[in-house]
Amino acid sequence: MARRTVRLGRLVGAPGARGRGSALGRSGKAGKAGAAGKQPKVVALGGGMGLSASLTALRRITGDLTAVVTVADDGGSSGRLRDELGVLPPGDLRKALAALCGDDDWGRTWAEVIQHRFESRGDLHDHAVGNLLIVALWEQLGDHVQALDLVGKLLGAHGRVLPMSAVPLELRALVRGHDPELPGELSTVCGQATVALTPGEVRRVELVPADPPAVPEAVNAVLDADWVVLGPGSWFSSVIPHLLVPELAQALTDTKARKVLSLNLAPQPGETAGFSPQRHLEVLTRHAPKLTLDVVLADQAAVPDQDSLREAAKRFAATVELAPVAAPGGLPRHDPELLAAAYDRIFRMHGRIGPWR
């Protein structure tokens, strides 16, 4: 594939002033946090709606924000584009870009546009506009990172979005009791969409190809960060896969950044059904025994046994911070303002790597 070099500002035009590196002032809260031009460099790892929740909160408190996104999705529009064109699945990347859009008219409009799905009786049915835009730029530019930077520039994104690997990945899970008639038998379940809804108990996940290469910009972002945020999100299909990319896992060990793990508000049907908060930590250390953390963030109402969670966090050398981060209503989802307040408090209380405060 031919590679073209594009000057982002010239191609996008006037809205380019809203792009990465100029987030301050577009959001009152982000502007206040970095009023002196000194703000934390934050990298958030994950995928899907969990990462979107983190990004929507984090862009309120820093303009120096990078999302590193899993690329193992094989369902829906992403899966169809992946199968037909052999590209990275764009869906989780699109969701991250939408989450980084601002709260002004420009940001809200573009967030809605790229999330819009076609409804038809033909091949375009259920394709998201943003997926098609991202894939078109990949084909035009021949560079995943440059294309995503360009989309972010167009949207006025409050940060940068990077894939964790430049090759499409398959997620495979070892599941106990996948067949209800054989509750003790271990089975291999393939595909992120299938793993996310699998019956039985997920014991372990792996990536195919094994030991995939990381995107260098993602590794550098982790090494250069002040804070790394992992989670919330689908535990086995969005959070843990980052720890299975050797270069990313090593960067998480080598970085001087402090690390916060944001726990989910409730177990996910299928993937983590019946999991306690501390069980989430147990499976994390099973996949990444060298991982250390500084803070484990959880909603107090979602932690029935605080002592057990604190004991599990000690295995990572981490403390537990309990904060009200859930939105009111029936569905378990994070409130962006409450989550932003919790992150900001953690960043202030747990030490400062650089001169950003």
Coordinates of C-alpha atoms in Angstrom, one line a residue:
M1 CA 0.0 0.0 0.0
A2 CA 1.4 3.4 -1.0
R3 CA 2.1 5.8 1.8
R4 CA 1.3 9.5 1.6
T5 CA 2.5 12.2 4.0
V6 CA -0.2 14.7 4.7
R7 CA 0.1 18.1 6.5
L8 CA -2.9 17.7 8.9
G9 CA -3.7 21.4 9.4
R10 CA -3.7 22.2 5.7
L11 CA -5.9 19.2 4.7
V12 CA -8.5 19.7 7.4
G13 CA -8.6 23.5 7.3
A14 CA -9.9 25.9 9.9
P15 CA -11.3 23.3 12.3
G16 CA -7.8 21.9 12.7
A17 CA -7.2 24.5 15.4
R18 CA -9.4 22.3 17.6
G19 CA -7.1 19.3 17.3
R20 CA -4.7 17.5 19.5
G21 CA -2.4 19.9 21.4
S22 CA -5.0 22.7 21.7
A23 CA -7.5 21.1 24.0
L24 CA -7.1 23.8 26.7
G25 CA -9.9 26.4 26.5
R26 CA -12.4 24.2 24.6
S27 CA -13.6 22.7 27.8
G28 CA -13.8 24.8 30.9
K29 CA -12.7 22.0 33.2
A30 CA -9.8 20.9 31.1
G31 CA -8.7 24.5 30.7
K32 CA -8.8 25.1 34.4
A33 CA -6.7 22.0 35.1
G34 CA -4.0 23.1 32.7
A35 CA -4.3 26.9 33.1
A36 CA -0.6 27.4 33.3
G37 CA 0.1 24.9 30.4
K38 CA 1.2 22.3 32.9
Q39 CA -1.1 19.3 33.0
P40 CA -0.7 15.5 33.5
K41 CA 0.2 13.3 30.5
V42 CA -2.4 10.6 30.8
V43 CA -2.7 7.4 28.8
A44 CA -5.9 5.4 29.0
L45 CA -5.9 1.7 27.9
G46 CA -9.1 -0.3 27.0
G47 CA -11.8 -0.5 24.5
G48 CA -15.5 -0.2 23.9
M49 CA -17.9 1.7 26.3
G50 CA -15.6 1.3 29.3
L51 CA -12.8 3.2 27.6
S52 CA -15.3 5.8 26.3
A53 CA -16.4 6.4 29.9
S54 CA -12.8 7.0 31.1
L55 CA -12.0 9.3 28.1
T56 CA -15.1 11.3 28.6
A57 CA -14.1 11.9 32.2
L58 CA -10.3 12.4 31.6
R59 CA -10.7 15.0 28.8
R60 CA -12.4 17.2 31.5
I61 CA -9.2 17.4 33.5
T62 CA -6.3 17.2 31.0
G63 CA -5.6 18.2 27.4
D64 CA -2.7 15.8 27.2
L65 CA -4.5 12.6 26.8
T66 CA -3.8 9.4 24.7
A67 CA -6.1 6.4 24.2
V68 CA -4.6 3.1 23.4
V69 CA -7.3 0.9 22.0
T70 CA -7.7 -2.9 21.6
V71 CA -8.0 -4.2 18.1
A72 CA -9.5 -7.6 18.5
D73 CA -13.2 -6.8 17.7
D74 CA -14.7 -9.2 15.2
G75 CA -18.4 -8.4 15.5
G76 CA -20.9 -6.0 13.8
S77 CA -19.7 -3.4 11.3
S78 CA -16.1 -3.7 12.5
G79 CA -16.1 -7.4 11.9
R80 CA -17.5 -7.1 8.4
L81 CA -14.9 -4.5 7.4
R82 CA -12.2 -6.6 8.9
D83 CA -13.3 -9.7 7.0
E84 CA -13.9 -7.9 3.7
L85 CA -10.9 -5.6 3.6
G86 CA -8.4 -7.2 6.0
V87 CA -8.1 -4.0 8.1
L88 CA -7.9 -3.3 11.8
P89 CA -11.4 -3.3 13.3
P90 CA -12.2 0.4 13.5
G91 CA -15.2 0.3 16.0
D92 CA -13.5 0.8 19.3
L93 CA -11.2 3.4 17.8
R94 CA -14.2 5.3 16.5
K95 CA -15.9 5.1 20.0
A96 CA -12.7 6.5 21.6
L97 CA -12.6 9.4 19.1
A98 CA -16.3 10.1 19.8
A99 CA -15.6 10.2 23.5
L100 CA -12.9 12.7 23.0
C101 CA -15.2 15.1 21.1
G102 CA -15.9 18.3 23.1
D103 CA -19.2 19.4 24.6
D104 CA -19.5 22.4 22.2
D105 CA -21.7 22.3 19.1
W106 CA -18.7 21.2 16.9
G107 CA -17.9 18.3 19.2
R108 CA -21.4 17.1 19.7
T109 CA -22.2 17.3 16.0
W110 CA -19.2 15.3 15.0
A111 CA -19.6 12.7 17.8
E112 CA -23.2 12.1 16.5
V113 CA -22.0 11.9 12.8
I114 CA -19.3 9.4 13.3
Q115 CA -21.5 7.3 15.6
H116 CA -24.4 7.4 13.1
R117 CA -25.3 4.0 11.6
F118 CA -27.0 3.5 8.2
E119 CA -30.3 1.7 8.1
S120 CA -31.0 -0.1 4.8
R121 CA -31.8 -3.4 3.2
G122 CA -28.4 -3.5 1.5
D123 CA -24.8 -3.9 2.3
L124 CA -24.5 -0.6 4.1
H125 CA -27.0 -1.6 6.8
D126 CA -25.6 -1.1 10.4
H127 CA -22.2 0.3 9.2
A128 CA -21.1 3.3 11.3
V129 CA -20.1 6.4 9.4
G130 CA -17.0 6.7 11.5
N131 CA -15.9 3.2 10.7
L132 CA -16.0 3.9 7.0
L133 CA -14.2 7.2 7.4
I134 CA -11.4 5.7 9.4
V135 CA -10.9 2.8 6.9
A136 CA -11.0 5.1 3.9
L137 CA -8.2 7.2 5.4
W138 CA -6.2 4.1 6.2
E139 CA -6.4 3.1 2.6
Q140 CA -5.6 6.6 1.4
L141 CA -2.7 7.2 3.7
G142 CA -1.3 3.7 4.3
D143 CA -0.6 4.7 7.9
H144 CA -2.9 3.8 10.9
V145 CA -1.6 6.5 13.2
Q146 CA -1.5 9.3 10.7
A147 CA -5.1 8.5 9.6
L148 CA -6.4 8.5 13.2
D149 CA -4.6 11.7 14.0
L150 CA -6.3 13.2 10.9
V151 CA -9.8 12.1 12.1
G152 CA -9.0 13.5 15.5
K153 CA -8.0 16.8 14.0
L154 CA -11.3 16.9 12.0
L155 CA -13.4 16.2 15.1
G156 CA -11.5 18.6 17.4
A157 CA -10.7 15.6 19.6
H158 CA -9.4 16.4 23.1
G159 CA -6.6 13.9 22.8
R160 CA -5.1 11.2 20.6
V161 CA -6.3 7.7 19.7
L162 CA -3.9 4.9 18.9
P163 CA -4.4 1.2 18.2
M164 CA -2.5 -1.1 20.6
S165 CA -1.2 -3.1 17.6
A166 CA -1.1 -2.6 13.8
V167 CA -2.3 -6.1 13.0
P168 CA -5.8 -7.4 13.5
L169 CA -6.0 -9.7 16.5
E170 CA -8.1 -12.6 17.4
L171 CA -9.1 -13.2 21.0
R172 CA -9.3 -16.8 22.3
A173 CA -10.5 -17.8 25.7
L174 CA -10.2 -21.0 27.7
V175 CA -13.7 -21.4 29.3
R176 CA -14.8 -23.9 31.9
G177 CA -18.5 -25.0 31.5
H178 CA -19.0 -23.4 28.1
D179 CA -21.3 -26.4 27.4
P180 CA -23.9 -26.4 30.2
E181 CA -24.1 -30.2 30.0
L182 CA -20.4 -30.5 30.7
P183 CA -19.8 -28.0 33.6
G184 CA -16.3 -29.2 34.4
E185 CA -15.0 -29.4 30.9
L186 CA -12.6 -26.8 29.4
S187 CA -13.3 -25.4 25.9
T188 CA -11.6 -22.9 23.6
V189 CA -13.9 -20.0 22.5
C190 CA -12.7 -17.9 19.6
G191 CA -13.6 -14.3 18.8
Q192 CA -14.1 -11.2 21.0
A193 CA -17.8 -11.0 20.3
T194 CA -18.2 -14.6 21.3
V195 CA -16.0 -14.4 24.4
A196 CA -17.9 -11.3 25.7
L197 CA -21.1 -13.3 25.9
T198 CA -19.8 -16.8 26.6
P199 CA -21.6 -19.0 29.1
G200 CA -19.3 -20.6 31.6
E201 CA -16.3 -19.3 33.5
V202 CA -13.5 -17.6 31.5
R203 CA -10.2 -18.9 32.9
R204 CA -7.7 -17.3 30.6
V205 CA -7.5 -15.4 27.3
E206 CA -4.8 -15.2 24.7
L207 CA -4.2 -13.3 21.4
V208 CA -3.7 -14.7 17.9
P209 CA -1.1 -14.1 16.6
A210 CA 0.7 -14.6 19.9
D211 CA 3.1 -11.9 20.9
P212 CA 1.8 -9.3 18.4
P213 CA 3.9 -6.1 17.8
A214 CA 2.8 -3.0 19.5
V215 CA 2.3 0.3 17.8
P216 CA 5.5 2.2 18.7
E217 CA 3.6 5.5 19.4
A218 CA 1.5 3.6 22.0
V219 CA 4.6 2.2 23.7
N220 CA 6.2 5.6 23.8
A221 CA 3.0 7.2 25.2
V222 CA 3.0 4.8 28.1
L223 CA 6.7 5.4 28.8
D224 CA 6.3 9.1 28.7
A225 CA 3.1 9.3 30.7
D226 CA 2.5 10.8 34.2
W227 CA -0.5 8.5 34.7
V228 CA -1.7 5.4 33.0
V229 CA -5.4 4.5 33.4
L230 CA -6.5 0.9 32.9
G231 CA -10.2 0.0 32.8
P232 CA -13.1 0.1 33.2
G233 CA -14.5 -2.2 30.5
S234 CA -15.1 -5.8 29.5
W235 CA -12.4 -7.4 31.5
F236 CA -11.3 -10.3 29.3
S237 CA -12.0 -8.7 25.9
S238 CA -11.0 -5.0 26.4
V239 CA -8.8 -4.6 29.5
I240 CA -6.6 -7.7 29.7
P241 CA -5.6 -7.9 26.0
H242 CA -3.3 -4.9 26.4
L243 CA -1.3 -6.9 28.9
L244 CA -0.8 -9.7 26.3
V245 CA 1.1 -7.4 23.9
P246 CA 4.7 -7.9 25.0
E247 CA 6.0 -4.5 24.2
L248 CA 3.0 -2.8 25.9
A249 CA 3.3 -5.1 29.0
Q250 CA 7.0 -4.3 29.2
A251 CA 6.3 -0.5 28.9
L252 CA 3.8 -0.8 31.8
T253 CA 6.6 -2.3 33.8
D254 CA 9.3 0.1 32.8
T255 CA 7.3 3.4 32.9
K256 CA 7.8 5.8 35.7
A257 CA 4.1 6.7 35.4
R258 CA 1.7 6.0 38.2
K259 CA -1.0 3.6 37.4
V260 CA -4.7 3.5 38.3
L261 CA -7.0 0.6 37.7
S262 CA -10.7 1.6 37.4
L263 CA -13.0 -1.3 38.3
N264 CA -16.4 -1.9 36.7
L265 CA -19.6 -1.1 38.5
A266 CA -21.0 -4.6 38.1
P267 CA -20.0 -8.0 36.7
Q268 CA -20.7 -8.4 33.0
P269 CA -23.2 -11.1 32.0
G270 CA -21.3 -13.9 30.4
E271 CA -17.7 -12.7 30.6
T272 CA -17.5 -12.0 34.3
A273 CA -20.8 -13.2 35.7
G274 CA -20.6 -13.6 39.4
F275 CA -17.2 -11.9 39.8
S276 CA -16.5 -9.9 42.9
P277 CA -14.4 -6.8 42.6
Q278 CA -11.4 -8.7 44.1
R279 CA -11.9 -11.5 41.6
H280 CA -11.3 -9.0 38.8
L281 CA -7.9 -8.3 40.4
E282 CA -7.1 -12.0 40.8
V283 CA -7.6 -12.8 37.1
L284 CA -5.6 -9.6 36.2
T285 CA -2.6 -10.8 38.1
R286 CA -3.0 -14.3 36.6
H287 CA -2.4 -12.7 33.1
A288 CA 0.1 -10.1 34.2
P289 CA 2.0 -11.3 37.3
K290 CA 4.6 -8.5 37.0
L291 CA 2.1 -5.7 36.8
T292 CA 2.1 -3.2 39.6
L293 CA -0.5 -0.5 40.3
D294 CA -0.7 2.5 42.5
V295 CA -4.4 2.9 42.9
V296 CA -7.5 0.8 42.4
L297 CA -10.6 3.0 42.0
A298 CA -14.0 1.6 42.7
D299 CA -17.5 2.8 43.5
Q300 CA -18.2 2.2 47.2
A301 CA -21.7 0.9 46.5
A302 CA -20.2 -1.8 44.2
V303 CA -17.8 -3.1 46.8
P304 CA -19.6 -5.2 49.5
D305 CA -16.3 -6.5 51.0
Q306 CA -13.9 -3.6 51.2
D307 CA -11.3 -5.5 53.3
S308 CA -11.0 -8.3 50.7
L309 CA -10.6 -5.8 47.9
R310 CA -7.8 -4.0 49.8
E311 CA -6.1 -7.3 50.4
A312 CA -6.3 -8.2 46.7
A313 CA -4.9 -4.7 45.8
K314 CA -1.9 -5.3 48.0
R315 CA -0.7 -7.9 45.5
F316 CA -0.2 -5.0 43.1
A317 CA 1.3 -2.8 45.8
A318 CA -1.8 -0.6 45.3
T319 CA -4.1 1.3 47.6
V320 CA -7.9 1.4 47.1
E321 CA -9.8 4.6 46.5
L322 CA -13.6 4.4 46.9
A323 CA -15.6 7.2 45.3
P324 CA -19.2 7.7 44.1
V325 CA -18.7 7.4 40.3
A326 CA -21.9 5.7 39.2
A327 CA -24.6 7.6 37.3
P328 CA -28.1 7.5 38.8
G329 CA -30.6 5.2 37.2
G330 CA -31.0 1.5 36.7
L331 CA -28.2 0.7 34.3
P332 CA -24.6 0.5 35.8
R333 CA -22.7 3.2 34.0
H334 CA -20.1 5.8 35.1
D335 CA -21.1 9.4 35.5
P336 CA -18.5 11.5 33.5
E337 CA -18.4 14.4 36.1
L338 CA -18.1 12.1 39.1
L339 CA -15.5 9.9 37.4
A340 CA -13.5 13.1 36.4
A341 CA -13.6 14.3 40.0
A342 CA -12.3 10.9 41.2
Y343 CA -9.5 10.9 38.7
D344 CA -8.5 14.4 39.5
R345 CA -8.5 13.8 43.2
I346 CA -6.3 10.7 42.7
F347 CA -3.9 12.6 40.5
R348 CA -3.5 15.3 43.1
M349 CA -3.3 13.1 46.2
H350 CA -1.0 10.3 45.0
G351 CA 2.0 12.3 43.9
R352 CA 3.2 14.2 40.9
I353 CA 5.7 12.9 38.4
G354 CA 6.3 16.2 36.7
P355 CA 5.6 20.0 37.1
W356 CA 2.0 19.8 35.8
R357 CA 0.4 21.0 39.0

